[in-house]
Amino acid sequence: LRNRSQARAVSLALGLEEGQAMLIQGPPGTGKSTTAAEIDVQLILRDPGVRILVCSHSNHGTDNMLMKVLPFLEDAQERIARIGFYDRIAREARPFYATPDADLGDRNIIFTTIDALALQDIAGATVYDYVILDEANRRDPETIGPLLLRNGQGLVVPLRELAEICPTTGRFSILHEGARRRQTVTCS
């Protein structure tokens, strides 16, 4: 990693407890994708059986995230799957393409776009330990509202039912009404 802010973000992400969320925000070129790639790699090093979903709104963003992870995973071919429409996937990412009927049970990191995730049950009908959503090409935080999470009772519900997601001046916050307190989760 290039700086203390990135190292702190990785440390915070690795310390998240079940049900917690973290938002990394910054202008283009400040290392958000590099930080997310480091989080992916550290999660796999910590738990070789971890399941991570990495999404972006664009194929370019998804493939960029995939390419940032590759140098750090010697066995990337066994750990990574790229879901989507083959002709829209960057040439460098195509070796990781998984067909719509592929079994992803042994793959640690699934890379896809939000649209492909919604259209292909192969990745969308799976429960993941972690979800990394690259919002670099979107300024609308409400787009993560449909993201499915498991709540405290074990039910799978959309994030918008667990938290109020709204833009704020200068930063985005995820506001959650807990049993005792109101939490604001931000990281820049």
mmCIF file of C-alpha atoms in Angstrom:
data_model
loop_
_atom_site.group_PDB
_atom_site.id
_atom_site.type_symbol
_atom_site.label_atom_id
_atom_site.label_comp_id
_atom_site.label_asym_id
_atom_site.label_seq_id
_atom_site.Cartn_x
_atom_site.Cartn_y
_atom_site.Cartn_z
ATOM 1 C CA LEU A 1 0.000 0.000 0.000
ATOM 2 C CA ARG A 2 1.076 3.524 -0.680
ATOM 3 C CA ASN A 3 0.085 5.414 2.470
ATOM 4 C CA ARG A 4 -1.157 5.308 6.062
ATOM 5 C CA SER A 5 -4.757 6.055 5.086
ATOM 6 C CA GLN A 6 -4.865 2.942 2.880
ATOM 7 C CA ALA A 7 -3.213 0.813 5.571
ATOM 8 C CA ARG A 8 -5.745 2.105 8.116
ATOM 9 C CA ALA A 9 -8.648 1.278 5.783
ATOM 10 C CA VAL A 10 -7.347 -2.294 5.343
ATOM 11 C CA SER A 11 -6.943 -2.658 9.097
ATOM 12 C CA LEU A 12 -10.470 -1.359 9.731
ATOM 13 C CA ALA A 13 -11.936 -3.692 7.089
ATOM 14 C CA LEU A 14 -10.188 -6.711 8.577
ATOM 15 C CA GLY A 15 -11.573 -5.770 12.002
ATOM 16 C CA LEU A 16 -15.216 -5.543 10.927
ATOM 17 C CA GLU A 17 -17.604 -7.734 12.864
ATOM 18 C CA GLU A 18 -20.557 -9.550 11.353
ATOM 19 C CA GLY A 19 -23.194 -7.079 10.181
ATOM 20 C CA GLN A 20 -20.839 -4.090 10.071
ATOM 21 C CA ALA A 21 -20.107 -2.074 6.938
ATOM 22 C CA MET A 22 -17.368 0.286 5.854
ATOM 23 C CA LEU A 23 -17.302 2.890 3.094
ATOM 24 C CA ILE A 24 -14.058 3.995 1.477
ATOM 25 C CA GLN A 25 -14.430 7.240 -0.407
ATOM 26 C CA GLY A 26 -12.028 9.484 -2.259
ATOM 27 C CA PRO A 27 -11.379 11.189 -5.570
ATOM 28 C CA PRO A 28 -10.267 9.176 -8.606
ATOM 29 C CA GLY A 29 -6.681 7.961 -8.435
ATOM 30 C CA THR A 30 -6.345 7.947 -4.646
ATOM 31 C CA GLY A 31 -5.975 4.180 -4.287
ATOM 32 C CA LYS A 32 -9.478 2.952 -3.415
ATOM 33 C CA SER A 33 -9.251 -0.006 -5.809
ATOM 34 C CA THR A 34 -5.731 -0.843 -4.642
ATOM 35 C CA THR A 35 -6.975 -0.761 -1.057
ATOM 36 C CA ALA A 36 -9.920 -3.023 -1.924
ATOM 37 C CA ALA A 37 -7.536 -5.476 -3.631
ATOM 38 C CA GLU A 38 -5.359 -5.546 -0.517
ATOM 39 C CA ILE A 39 -8.452 -6.247 1.592
ATOM 40 C CA ASP A 40 -9.333 -9.180 -0.711
ATOM 41 C CA VAL A 41 -5.849 -10.672 -0.458
ATOM 42 C CA GLN A 42 -5.618 -10.227 3.318
ATOM 43 C CA LEU A 43 -9.025 -11.865 3.800
ATOM 44 C CA ILE A 44 -7.866 -14.915 1.806
ATOM 45 C CA LEU A 45 -4.580 -15.108 3.703
ATOM 46 C CA ARG A 46 -6.501 -14.980 6.979
ATOM 47 C CA ASP A 47 -9.129 -17.541 5.911
ATOM 48 C CA PRO A 48 -8.422 -19.650 2.787
ATOM 49 C CA GLY A 49 -12.112 -20.654 2.625
ATOM 50 C CA VAL A 50 -13.528 -17.110 2.666
ATOM 51 C CA ARG A 51 -16.163 -16.123 0.049
ATOM 52 C CA ILE A 52 -15.895 -12.582 -1.351
ATOM 53 C CA LEU A 53 -18.143 -10.885 -3.908
ATOM 54 C CA VAL A 54 -16.533 -7.947 -5.730
ATOM 55 C CA CYS A 55 -18.932 -5.813 -7.801
ATOM 56 C CA SER A 56 -18.786 -2.654 -9.856
ATOM 57 C CA HIS A 57 -21.326 -0.894 -12.018
ATOM 58 C CA SER A 58 -19.045 -1.248 -15.043
ATOM 59 C CA ASN A 59 -17.112 -4.071 -16.660
ATOM 60 C CA HIS A 60 -14.056 -1.816 -16.717
ATOM 61 C CA GLY A 61 -14.284 -1.280 -12.952
ATOM 62 C CA THR A 62 -14.811 -4.982 -12.292
ATOM 63 C CA ASP A 63 -11.891 -6.030 -14.477
ATOM 64 C CA ASN A 64 -9.679 -3.336 -12.941
ATOM 65 C CA MET A 65 -10.369 -4.747 -9.472
ATOM 66 C CA LEU A 66 -9.623 -8.286 -10.677
ATOM 67 C CA MET A 67 -6.318 -7.244 -12.254
ATOM 68 C CA LYS A 68 -5.188 -5.548 -9.025
ATOM 69 C CA VAL A 69 -5.609 -8.810 -7.075
ATOM 70 C CA LEU A 70 -3.727 -11.050 -9.534
ATOM 71 C CA PRO A 71 -0.128 -10.160 -8.610
ATOM 72 C CA PHE A 72 -0.742 -11.225 -5.016
ATOM 73 C CA LEU A 73 -2.412 -14.608 -5.552
ATOM 74 C CA GLU A 74 -0.138 -17.357 -6.871
ATOM 75 C CA ASP A 75 -3.119 -19.687 -7.266
ATOM 76 C CA ALA A 76 -5.476 -17.071 -8.756
ATOM 77 C CA GLN A 77 -6.800 -19.496 -11.391
ATOM 78 C CA GLU A 78 -8.256 -21.698 -8.630
ATOM 79 C CA ARG A 79 -9.522 -18.843 -6.437
ATOM 80 C CA ILE A 80 -11.058 -16.308 -8.853
ATOM 81 C CA ALA A 81 -14.126 -16.396 -11.091
ATOM 82 C CA ARG A 82 -15.245 -13.586 -13.403
ATOM 83 C CA ILE A 83 -18.997 -13.618 -13.996
ATOM 84 C CA GLY A 84 -20.605 -11.658 -16.789
ATOM 85 C CA PHE A 85 -20.992 -11.498 -20.525
ATOM 86 C CA TYR A 86 -17.809 -12.871 -22.079
ATOM 87 C CA ASP A 87 -17.602 -10.324 -24.908
ATOM 88 C CA ARG A 88 -17.745 -7.432 -22.393
ATOM 89 C CA ILE A 89 -14.921 -8.760 -20.208
ATOM 90 C CA ALA A 90 -11.411 -7.353 -20.744
ATOM 91 C CA ARG A 91 -9.054 -9.762 -22.546
ATOM 92 C CA GLU A 92 -6.741 -9.920 -19.537
ATOM 93 C CA ALA A 93 -9.638 -11.030 -17.294
ATOM 94 C CA ARG A 94 -11.095 -13.632 -19.680
ATOM 95 C CA PRO A 95 -8.982 -16.547 -18.382
ATOM 96 C CA PHE A 96 -11.050 -16.267 -15.173
ATOM 97 C CA TYR A 97 -14.422 -16.296 -16.951
ATOM 98 C CA ALA A 98 -16.948 -18.721 -15.475
ATOM 99 C CA THR A 99 -19.763 -19.934 -17.684
ATOM 100 C CA PRO A 100 -23.334 -19.437 -16.445
ATOM 101 C CA ASP A 101 -23.567 -23.101 -15.415
ATOM 102 C CA ALA A 102 -20.160 -23.283 -13.677
ATOM 103 C CA ASP A 103 -19.894 -24.464 -10.092
ATOM 104 C CA LEU A 104 -18.395 -21.606 -8.055
ATOM 105 C CA GLY A 105 -18.326 -23.470 -4.765
ATOM 106 C CA ASP A 106 -14.545 -23.682 -4.621
ATOM 107 C CA ARG A 107 -13.832 -20.094 -5.724
ATOM 108 C CA ASN A 108 -12.935 -17.474 -3.125
ATOM 109 C CA ILE A 109 -13.481 -14.263 -5.074
ATOM 110 C CA ILE A 110 -16.297 -13.701 -7.536
ATOM 111 C CA PHE A 111 -15.913 -10.592 -9.704
ATOM 112 C CA THR A 112 -18.985 -9.285 -11.540
ATOM 113 C CA THR A 113 -20.986 -6.218 -12.459
ATOM 114 C CA ILE A 114 -24.155 -5.317 -10.620
ATOM 115 C CA ASP A 115 -26.208 -5.980 -13.769
ATOM 116 C CA ALA A 116 -24.658 -9.405 -14.402
ATOM 117 C CA LEU A 117 -25.184 -10.321 -10.758
ATOM 118 C CA ALA A 118 -28.887 -9.576 -11.068
ATOM 119 C CA LEU A 119 -29.204 -11.534 -14.326
ATOM 120 C CA GLN A 120 -27.176 -14.617 -13.438
ATOM 121 C CA ASP A 121 -28.234 -16.824 -10.549
ATOM 122 C CA ILE A 122 -24.787 -18.444 -10.518
ATOM 123 C CA ALA A 123 -23.333 -15.672 -8.361
ATOM 124 C CA GLY A 124 -26.405 -13.867 -7.052
ATOM 125 C CA ALA A 125 -27.938 -16.821 -5.225
ATOM 126 C CA THR A 126 -24.867 -17.337 -3.049
ATOM 127 C CA VAL A 127 -24.172 -16.127 0.481
ATOM 128 C CA TYR A 128 -20.839 -14.337 0.766
ATOM 129 C CA ASP A 129 -18.720 -13.601 3.802
ATOM 130 C CA TYR A 130 -17.746 -10.194 2.406
ATOM 131 C CA VAL A 131 -19.016 -7.900 -0.348
ATOM 132 C CA ILE A 132 -16.859 -5.215 -1.899
ATOM 133 C CA LEU A 133 -18.846 -2.788 -4.027
ATOM 134 C CA ASP A 134 -16.807 -0.440 -6.178
ATOM 135 C CA GLU A 135 -18.842 2.717 -6.519
ATOM 136 C CA ALA A 136 -16.092 4.659 -8.292
ATOM 137 C CA ASN A 137 -18.262 5.409 -11.299
ATOM 138 C CA ARG A 138 -21.434 6.251 -9.349
ATOM 139 C CA ARG A 139 -22.305 9.088 -7.007
ATOM 140 C CA ASP A 140 -25.632 7.646 -5.890
ATOM 141 C CA PRO A 141 -25.211 5.793 -2.579
ATOM 142 C CA GLU A 142 -28.804 4.524 -2.660
ATOM 143 C CA THR A 143 -27.782 2.020 -5.365
ATOM 144 C CA ILE A 144 -26.475 -0.307 -2.644
ATOM 145 C CA GLY A 145 -29.922 -0.488 -1.007
ATOM 146 C CA PRO A 146 -30.937 -3.734 -2.786
ATOM 147 C CA LEU A 147 -27.752 -5.501 -1.655
ATOM 148 C CA LEU A 148 -28.820 -8.608 0.285
ATOM 149 C CA LEU A 149 -27.400 -9.164 3.759
ATOM 150 C CA ARG A 150 -28.098 -11.655 6.497
ATOM 151 C CA ASN A 151 -29.631 -9.929 9.542
ATOM 152 C CA GLY A 152 -29.247 -10.858 13.206
ATOM 153 C CA GLN A 153 -32.093 -13.389 12.954
ATOM 154 C CA GLY A 154 -30.445 -15.122 10.006
ATOM 155 C CA LEU A 155 -32.900 -13.777 7.432
ATOM 156 C CA VAL A 156 -31.609 -12.449 4.115
ATOM 157 C CA VAL A 157 -32.919 -8.901 3.650
ATOM 158 C CA PRO A 158 -31.992 -5.859 1.532
ATOM 159 C CA LEU A 159 -29.511 -3.445 3.117
ATOM 160 C CA ARG A 160 -32.112 -0.644 2.885
ATOM 161 C CA GLU A 161 -34.204 -2.533 5.480
ATOM 162 C CA LEU A 162 -31.287 -2.554 7.927
ATOM 163 C CA ALA A 163 -29.869 0.909 7.384
ATOM 164 C CA GLU A 164 -30.791 4.338 6.122
ATOM 165 C CA ILE A 165 -28.456 5.124 3.240
ATOM 166 C CA CYS A 166 -28.327 8.766 2.320
ATOM 167 C CA PRO A 167 -25.952 11.360 0.898
ATOM 168 C CA THR A 168 -24.543 13.877 3.351
ATOM 169 C CA THR A 169 -22.526 17.007 2.819
ATOM 170 C CA GLY A 170 -19.001 16.039 1.829
ATOM 171 C CA ARG A 171 -19.295 12.320 2.705
ATOM 172 C CA PHE A 172 -21.747 9.477 2.486
ATOM 173 C CA SER A 173 -22.904 7.799 5.670
ATOM 174 C CA ILE A 174 -24.715 4.605 6.411
ATOM 175 C CA LEU A 175 -26.977 5.295 9.355
ATOM 176 C CA HIS A 176 -28.226 2.321 11.334
ATOM 177 C CA GLU A 177 -30.769 2.312 14.125
ATOM 178 C CA GLY A 178 -29.485 -0.293 16.557
ATOM 179 C CA ALA A 179 -31.160 -1.490 19.715
ATOM 180 C CA ARG A 180 -29.376 1.126 21.817
ATOM 181 C CA ARG A 181 -27.588 3.569 19.604
ATOM 182 C CA ARG A 182 -27.414 5.153 16.197
ATOM 183 C CA GLN A 183 -24.265 4.297 14.235
ATOM 184 C CA THR A 184 -22.671 6.269 11.448
ATOM 185 C CA VAL A 185 -20.157 4.296 9.458
ATOM 186 C CA THR A 186 -17.732 6.305 7.315
ATOM 187 C CA CYS A 187 -14.146 6.021 6.253
ATOM 188 C CA SER A 188 -12.215 8.300 3.938
#
